[in-house]
Amino acid sequence: MNANEKTIIKFYTAFANADASTMCECYDSKIEFRDPAFGLLKENDVCQMWKMLIEKSKGNIKIEFSDIKADEYFGSAQWIATYNFSKTNRKVVNIIRAQFQFKDGLIKKHTDNFDIWKWSKQAFGITGYLLGWTGFFQQKIQQQVLLSLKKYKESKNAN
């Protein structure tokens, strides 16, 4: 196992243990994160997102990870998040494929890919089934999660 594979394992082990600080230690200070819900986040906003998600889960999130691969510059993993979506209390099992770029032993870019329609069907039920595939609904999801992050940062004075 190489150093970058160890970094990915450290990251997801910390996530499984609800330890956002250790997760953030795995990131370069200029981290760029992207996923279908949040879009593009940079630098401190990335760590604030993980802290917010862990706090909102109130310890009720299960993280499983597998298929860890990395070389000197790139890496990947599959991970599964199982939790109850806070707005609807509906159970979500989100299967995510992560891609990483490394610089000096730290994650510089982190991209999570998952099926946003499948996620929205679980999180929102019939509404997600009917509308979750639309760009309009996906944009609404992104606006809501970014607003949640903004409010979280303001409450923590974490700008």
XYZ file of N, CA and C in Angstrom:
477
model
N 0.845 -1.185 0.000
C 0.000 0.000 0.000
C 0.891 1.249 0.000
N 0.601 2.172 -0.915
C 1.420 3.378 -1.002
C 0.844 4.504 -0.126
N 1.577 5.604 -0.043
C 1.195 6.711 0.848
C -0.151 7.328 0.475
N -0.434 7.459 -0.812
C -1.707 8.071 -1.211
C -2.889 7.149 -0.910
N -2.688 5.848 -1.037
C -3.742 4.919 -0.627
C -3.989 5.037 0.878
N -2.925 5.183 1.639
C -3.052 5.369 3.094
C -3.809 6.661 3.416
N -3.585 7.700 2.624
C -4.293 8.967 2.832
C -5.790 8.787 2.593
N -6.158 8.063 1.544
C -7.579 7.822 1.266
C -8.207 7.017 2.411
N -7.500 6.002 2.882
C -8.012 5.195 3.994
C -8.143 6.044 5.259
N -7.163 6.884 5.522
C -7.230 7.777 6.682
C -8.451 8.691 6.574
N -8.699 9.216 5.378
C -9.825 10.131 5.143
C -11.156 9.438 5.460
N -11.383 8.269 4.873
C -12.679 7.598 5.067
C -12.819 6.960 6.446
N -11.719 6.547 7.040
C -11.779 6.050 8.420
C -12.194 7.192 9.343
N -11.626 8.372 9.120
C -12.007 9.546 9.911
C -13.480 9.884 9.691
N -13.943 9.808 8.447
C -15.350 10.090 8.145
C -16.241 9.089 8.886
N -15.893 7.812 8.831
C -16.673 6.778 9.523
C -16.707 7.025 11.031
N -15.663 7.680 11.558
C -15.578 8.004 12.984
C -16.061 9.412 13.303
N -16.703 10.075 12.335
C -17.242 11.428 12.495
C -16.167 12.416 12.939
N -14.986 12.299 12.356
C -13.835 13.128 12.714
C -13.462 14.033 11.535
N -14.173 15.133 11.411
C -13.953 16.053 10.291
C -12.560 16.676 10.328
N -12.020 16.907 11.503
C -10.684 17.522 11.596
C -9.632 16.634 10.945
N -9.684 15.340 11.227
C -8.724 14.423 10.611
C -8.964 14.314 9.109
N -10.238 14.331 8.692
C -10.536 14.333 7.254
C -9.820 15.506 6.590
N -9.940 16.668 7.191
C -9.380 17.889 6.596
C -7.855 17.889 6.596
N -7.243 17.140 7.508
C -5.777 17.009 7.501
C -5.288 16.320 6.228
N -6.161 15.582 5.572
C -5.796 14.857 4.347
C -5.805 15.764 3.120
N -6.321 16.976 3.273
C -6.485 17.896 2.152
C -5.361 18.926 2.077
N -4.981 19.264 0.851
C -4.128 20.405 0.570
C -4.909 21.678 0.914
N -4.230 22.740 1.287
C -4.917 23.992 1.653
C -5.706 24.587 0.489
N -5.353 24.225 -0.736
C -6.045 24.730 -1.927
C -7.010 23.679 -2.498
N -7.571 22.848 -1.633
C -8.450 21.760 -2.056
C -9.616 22.267 -2.903
N -9.939 21.487 -3.920
C -11.148 21.719 -4.720
C -11.977 20.449 -4.652
N -13.239 20.595 -4.261
C -14.159 19.466 -4.141
C -15.342 19.712 -5.068
N -15.818 18.631 -5.679
C -16.997 18.753 -6.540
C -17.859 17.517 -6.356
N -19.183 17.742 -6.280
C -20.138 16.633 -6.328
C -21.454 17.146 -6.893
N -22.396 16.241 -7.218
C -23.653 16.666 -7.840
C -24.541 17.529 -6.951
N -24.392 17.437 -5.646
C -25.243 18.232 -4.752
C -24.666 19.622 -4.500
N -23.401 19.703 -4.112
C -22.794 20.986 -3.745
C -22.184 21.722 -4.927
N -21.916 21.017 -6.009
C -21.189 21.651 -7.103
C -19.734 21.771 -6.710
N -19.105 22.892 -7.049
C -17.695 23.119 -6.756
C -17.531 23.903 -5.460
N -16.744 23.334 -4.551
C -16.359 24.034 -3.319
C -14.839 24.104 -3.275
N -14.319 25.158 -2.642
C -12.874 25.330 -2.566
C -12.440 25.649 -1.143
N -11.219 25.225 -0.851
C -10.492 25.559 0.367
C -11.318 25.313 1.631
N -11.475 26.290 2.499
C -12.126 26.093 3.794
C -13.577 25.626 3.667
N -14.246 26.009 2.585
C -15.644 25.583 2.412
C -15.770 24.061 2.357
N -14.741 23.387 1.858
C -14.789 21.927 1.764
C -14.825 21.321 3.172
N -13.933 21.771 4.027
C -13.906 21.249 5.400
C -15.171 21.632 6.158
N -15.663 22.825 5.933
C -16.900 23.237 6.599
C -18.072 22.357 6.167
N -18.089 21.957 4.887
C -19.145 21.065 4.398
C -19.113 19.749 5.162
N -17.911 19.119 5.282
C -17.823 17.838 5.989
C -18.238 18.004 7.445
N -17.796 19.087 8.086
C -18.175 19.325 9.485
C -19.684 19.449 9.616
N -20.300 20.199 8.705
C -21.749 20.387 8.725
C -22.471 19.049 8.539
N -22.050 18.269 7.551
C -22.717 16.999 7.278
C -22.603 16.044 8.464
N -21.445 16.013 9.091
C -21.259 15.147 10.261
C -22.126 15.631 11.422
N -22.135 16.941 11.670
C -22.957 17.476 12.767
C -24.438 17.226 12.525
N -24.906 17.463 11.293
C -26.326 17.263 10.980
C -26.746 15.806 11.120
N -25.810 14.889 10.904
C -26.149 13.467 11.003
C -26.334 13.023 12.453
N -25.829 13.826 13.396
C -25.937 13.518 14.840
C -25.488 12.091 15.144
N -24.425 11.672 14.459
C -23.877 10.342 14.702
C -24.627 9.218 14.018
N -25.629 9.549 13.217
C -26.447 8.535 12.555
C -26.123 8.423 11.074
N -24.851 8.377 10.763
C -24.427 8.154 9.385
C -23.430 6.992 9.397
N -23.626 6.089 8.477
C -22.729 4.941 8.358
C -21.932 5.113 7.075
N -20.616 5.055 7.197
C -19.717 5.209 6.056
C -18.968 3.891 5.841
N -19.071 3.367 4.622
C -18.320 2.181 4.227
C -17.501 2.563 2.998
N -16.289 2.052 2.901
C -15.464 2.365 1.738
C -14.708 1.138 1.279
N -14.406 1.128 -0.023
C -13.715 -0.017 -0.611
C -13.052 0.414 -1.915
N -12.393 -0.542 -2.550
C -11.808 -0.349 -3.875
C -10.856 0.850 -3.909
N -10.013 0.960 -2.887
C -9.043 2.057 -2.782
C -7.890 1.790 -3.750
N -7.642 2.769 -4.613
C -6.520 2.679 -5.553
C -5.867 4.046 -5.643
N -4.552 4.057 -5.737
C -3.851 5.338 -5.920
C -2.445 5.084 -6.439
N -1.965 6.059 -7.205
C -0.557 6.084 -7.577
C -0.004 7.408 -7.055
N 1.059 7.870 -7.656
C 1.710 9.090 -7.160
C 0.837 10.342 -7.330
N -0.050 10.344 -8.343
C -0.798 11.558 -8.662
C -2.311 11.426 -8.554
N -2.840 10.224 -8.785
C -4.294 10.056 -8.849
C -4.742 8.890 -7.982
N -5.996 8.953 -7.556
C -6.545 7.859 -6.766
C -8.049 7.781 -6.933
N -8.614 6.686 -6.418
C -10.053 6.507 -6.475
C -10.505 5.609 -5.331
N -11.793 5.674 -5.058
C -12.408 4.822 -4.042
C -13.895 4.765 -4.315
N -14.522 3.745 -3.784
C -15.976 3.712 -3.755
C -16.374 3.809 -2.296
N -17.412 4.593 -2.032
C -17.896 4.658 -0.661
C -19.408 4.738 -0.643
N -19.972 4.291 0.467
C -21.425 4.262 0.628
C -21.766 5.003 1.910
N -22.658 5.961 1.792
C -23.164 6.699 2.957
C -24.611 6.269 3.185
N -24.907 5.803 4.383
C -26.258 5.413 4.758
C -26.697 6.307 5.908
N -27.810 7.021 5.711
C -28.269 7.990 6.708
C -29.727 8.332 6.456
N -30.325 9.046 7.389
C -31.663 9.595 7.178
C -31.513 11.041 6.745
N -32.106 11.380 5.602
C -32.033 12.744 5.079
C -32.749 13.679 6.051
N -32.071 14.736 6.477
C -32.570 15.583 7.575
C -33.912 16.255 7.278
N -34.150 16.659 6.046
C -35.390 17.396 5.747
C -36.632 16.502 5.731
N -36.469 15.225 5.374
C -37.627 14.330 5.243
C -37.565 13.128 6.180
N -36.412 12.925 6.811
C -36.150 11.766 7.668
C -36.265 10.447 6.900
N -36.128 10.496 5.585
C -36.176 9.293 4.763
C -34.766 8.694 4.677
N -34.703 7.369 4.691
C -33.417 6.671 4.613
C -32.823 6.791 3.214
N -31.543 7.102 3.181
C -30.784 7.221 1.930
C -29.578 6.282 2.008
N -29.374 5.531 0.949
C -28.156 4.743 0.772
C -27.516 5.263 -0.515
N -26.490 6.088 -0.349
C -25.874 6.757 -1.488
C -24.551 6.081 -1.834
N -24.464 5.546 -3.046
C -23.256 4.882 -3.527
C -22.474 5.893 -4.355
N -21.242 6.131 -3.943
C -20.456 7.237 -4.493
C -19.116 6.717 -5.010
N -18.733 7.232 -6.168
C -17.411 6.936 -6.737
C -16.574 8.196 -6.594
N -15.468 8.090 -5.869
C -14.597 9.245 -5.605
C -13.335 9.169 -6.459
N -12.936 10.317 -6.967
C -11.685 10.468 -7.717
C -10.840 11.510 -6.992
N -9.541 11.269 -6.925
C -8.641 12.171 -6.212
C -7.439 12.527 -7.071
N -6.930 13.751 -6.833
C -5.620 14.147 -7.344
C -4.799 14.539 -6.133
N -3.527 14.150 -6.145
C -2.655 14.389 -5.002
C -1.533 15.363 -5.342
N -1.115 16.075 -4.311
C 0.061 16.930 -4.418
C 0.775 16.857 -3.071
N 2.037 16.455 -3.109
C 2.857 16.366 -1.894
C 2.184 15.550 -0.790
N 1.548 14.442 -1.168
C 0.960 13.542 -0.191
C -0.410 13.942 0.333
N -0.953 15.033 -0.176
C -2.272 15.497 0.250
C -3.237 15.530 -0.936
N -4.518 15.454 -0.632
C -5.536 15.489 -1.676
C -5.716 16.932 -2.134
N -5.478 17.184 -3.421
C -5.625 18.527 -3.988
C -6.983 18.695 -4.671
N -7.476 17.630 -5.296
C -8.810 17.644 -5.918
C -9.540 16.379 -5.508
N -10.818 16.556 -5.182
C -11.663 15.437 -4.744
C -12.999 15.600 -5.461
N -13.346 14.622 -6.276
C -14.607 14.641 -7.011
C -15.418 13.416 -6.636
N -16.618 13.644 -6.141
C -17.547 12.561 -5.826
C -18.629 12.519 -6.892
N -18.857 11.344 -7.447
C -19.909 11.160 -8.449
C -20.941 10.171 -7.930
N -22.212 10.548 -8.051
C -23.300 9.647 -7.718
C -24.517 10.036 -8.532
N -25.491 9.140 -8.567
C -26.714 9.348 -9.334
C -27.655 10.244 -8.525
N -27.727 11.514 -8.898
C -28.527 12.478 -8.136
C -30.021 12.146 -8.210
N -30.475 11.558 -9.313
C -31.881 11.173 -9.401
C -32.182 10.033 -8.422
N -31.300 9.036 -8.382
C -31.480 7.933 -7.430
C -31.471 8.475 -6.003
N -30.551 9.386 -5.718
C -30.479 9.998 -4.393
C -31.777 10.745 -4.087
N -32.261 11.552 -5.034
C -33.456 12.374 -4.786
C -34.704 11.518 -4.603
N -34.777 10.359 -5.279
C -35.913 9.446 -5.079
C -35.928 8.935 -3.640
N -34.738 8.635 -3.110
C -34.663 8.159 -1.727
C -34.942 9.294 -0.740
N -34.360 10.453 -0.993
C -34.459 11.569 -0.052
C -35.834 12.234 -0.056
N -36.466 12.323 -1.237
C -37.719 13.081 -1.359
C -38.928 12.235 -1.740
N -38.751 10.931 -1.918
C -39.887 10.073 -2.252
C -40.446 10.373 -3.626
N -41.762 10.438 -3.723
C -42.439 10.601 -5.022
C -42.028 11.893 -5.723
N -41.821 12.960 -4.955
C -41.375 14.226 -5.557
C -40.023 14.040 -6.235
N -39.103 13.371 -5.555
C -37.791 13.104 -6.132
C -37.873 12.197 -7.339
N -38.793 11.229 -7.291
C -38.979 10.314 -8.415
C -39.462 11.073 -9.646
N -40.423 11.961 -9.435
C -41.025 12.687 -10.558
C -40.144 13.824 -11.075
N -39.428 14.488 -10.174
C -38.692 15.699 -10.559
C -37.171 15.601 -10.424
N -36.673 14.597 -9.723
C -35.252 14.518 -9.403
C -34.327 14.448 -10.595
N -34.836 14.018 -11.728
C -34.009 13.920 -12.934
C -33.886 15.259 -13.651
N -34.715 16.251 -13.283
C -34.731 17.521 -14.016
C -33.619 18.452 -13.550
N -33.120 19.234 -14.467
C -32.117 20.240 -14.129
C -32.649 21.241 -13.115
N -33.934 21.587 -13.244
C -34.554 22.538 -12.319
C -34.481 22.012 -10.884
N -34.876 20.762 -10.671
C -34.888 20.178 -9.335
C -33.467 20.039 -8.801
N -32.550 19.619 -9.659
C -31.161 19.472 -9.241
C -30.554 20.818 -8.851
N -30.939 21.870 -9.583
C -30.469 23.211 -9.244
C -31.038 23.649 -7.887
N -32.297 23.308 -7.631
C -32.918 23.621 -6.336
C -32.189 22.919 -5.194
N -31.830 21.657 -5.423
C -31.075 20.917 -4.403
C -29.770 21.640 -4.115
N -29.054 22.021 -5.180
C -27.777 22.703 -4.992
C -27.955 24.033 -4.261
N -28.975 24.792 -4.615
C -29.227 26.063 -3.918
C -29.476 25.831 -2.433
N -30.257 24.793 -2.116
C -30.577 24.495 -0.715
C -29.350 24.072 0.079
N -28.514 23.186 -0.501
C -27.350 22.729 0.257
C -26.326 23.849 0.421
N -26.196 24.704 -0.580
C -25.271 25.830 -0.452
C -25.776 26.848 0.573
N -27.089 27.042 0.636
C -27.677 27.909 1.659
C -27.448 27.308 3.048
N -27.618 26.003 3.175
C -27.358 25.329 4.454
C -25.904 25.521 4.876
N -24.981 25.395 3.920
C -23.567 25.584 4.225
C -23.296 27.022 4.648
N -23.898 27.970 3.952
C -23.718 29.380 4.308
C -24.208 29.650 5.732
N -25.381 29.144 6.062
C -25.930 29.332 7.411
C -25.067 28.641 8.460
N -24.580 27.473 8.124
C -23.708 26.748 9.046
C -22.443 27.553 9.328
N -21.815 28.059 8.272
C -20.594 28.840 8.440
C -20.853 30.094 9.278
N -21.998 30.747 9.030
C -22.332 31.937 9.808
C -22.538 31.583 11.281
N -23.175 30.439 11.540
C -23.423 30.037 12.924
C -22.133 29.683 13.642
N -21.138 29.223 12.911
C -19.841 28.859 13.490
C -18.818 29.984 13.342
N -19.252 31.067 12.684
C -18.347 32.171 12.361
C -17.095 31.633 11.665
N -17.332 30.756 10.676
C -16.257 29.997 10.049
C -15.866 30.516 8.675
N -16.138 31.757 8.389
C -15.750 32.290 7.087
C -14.281 32.468 7.057
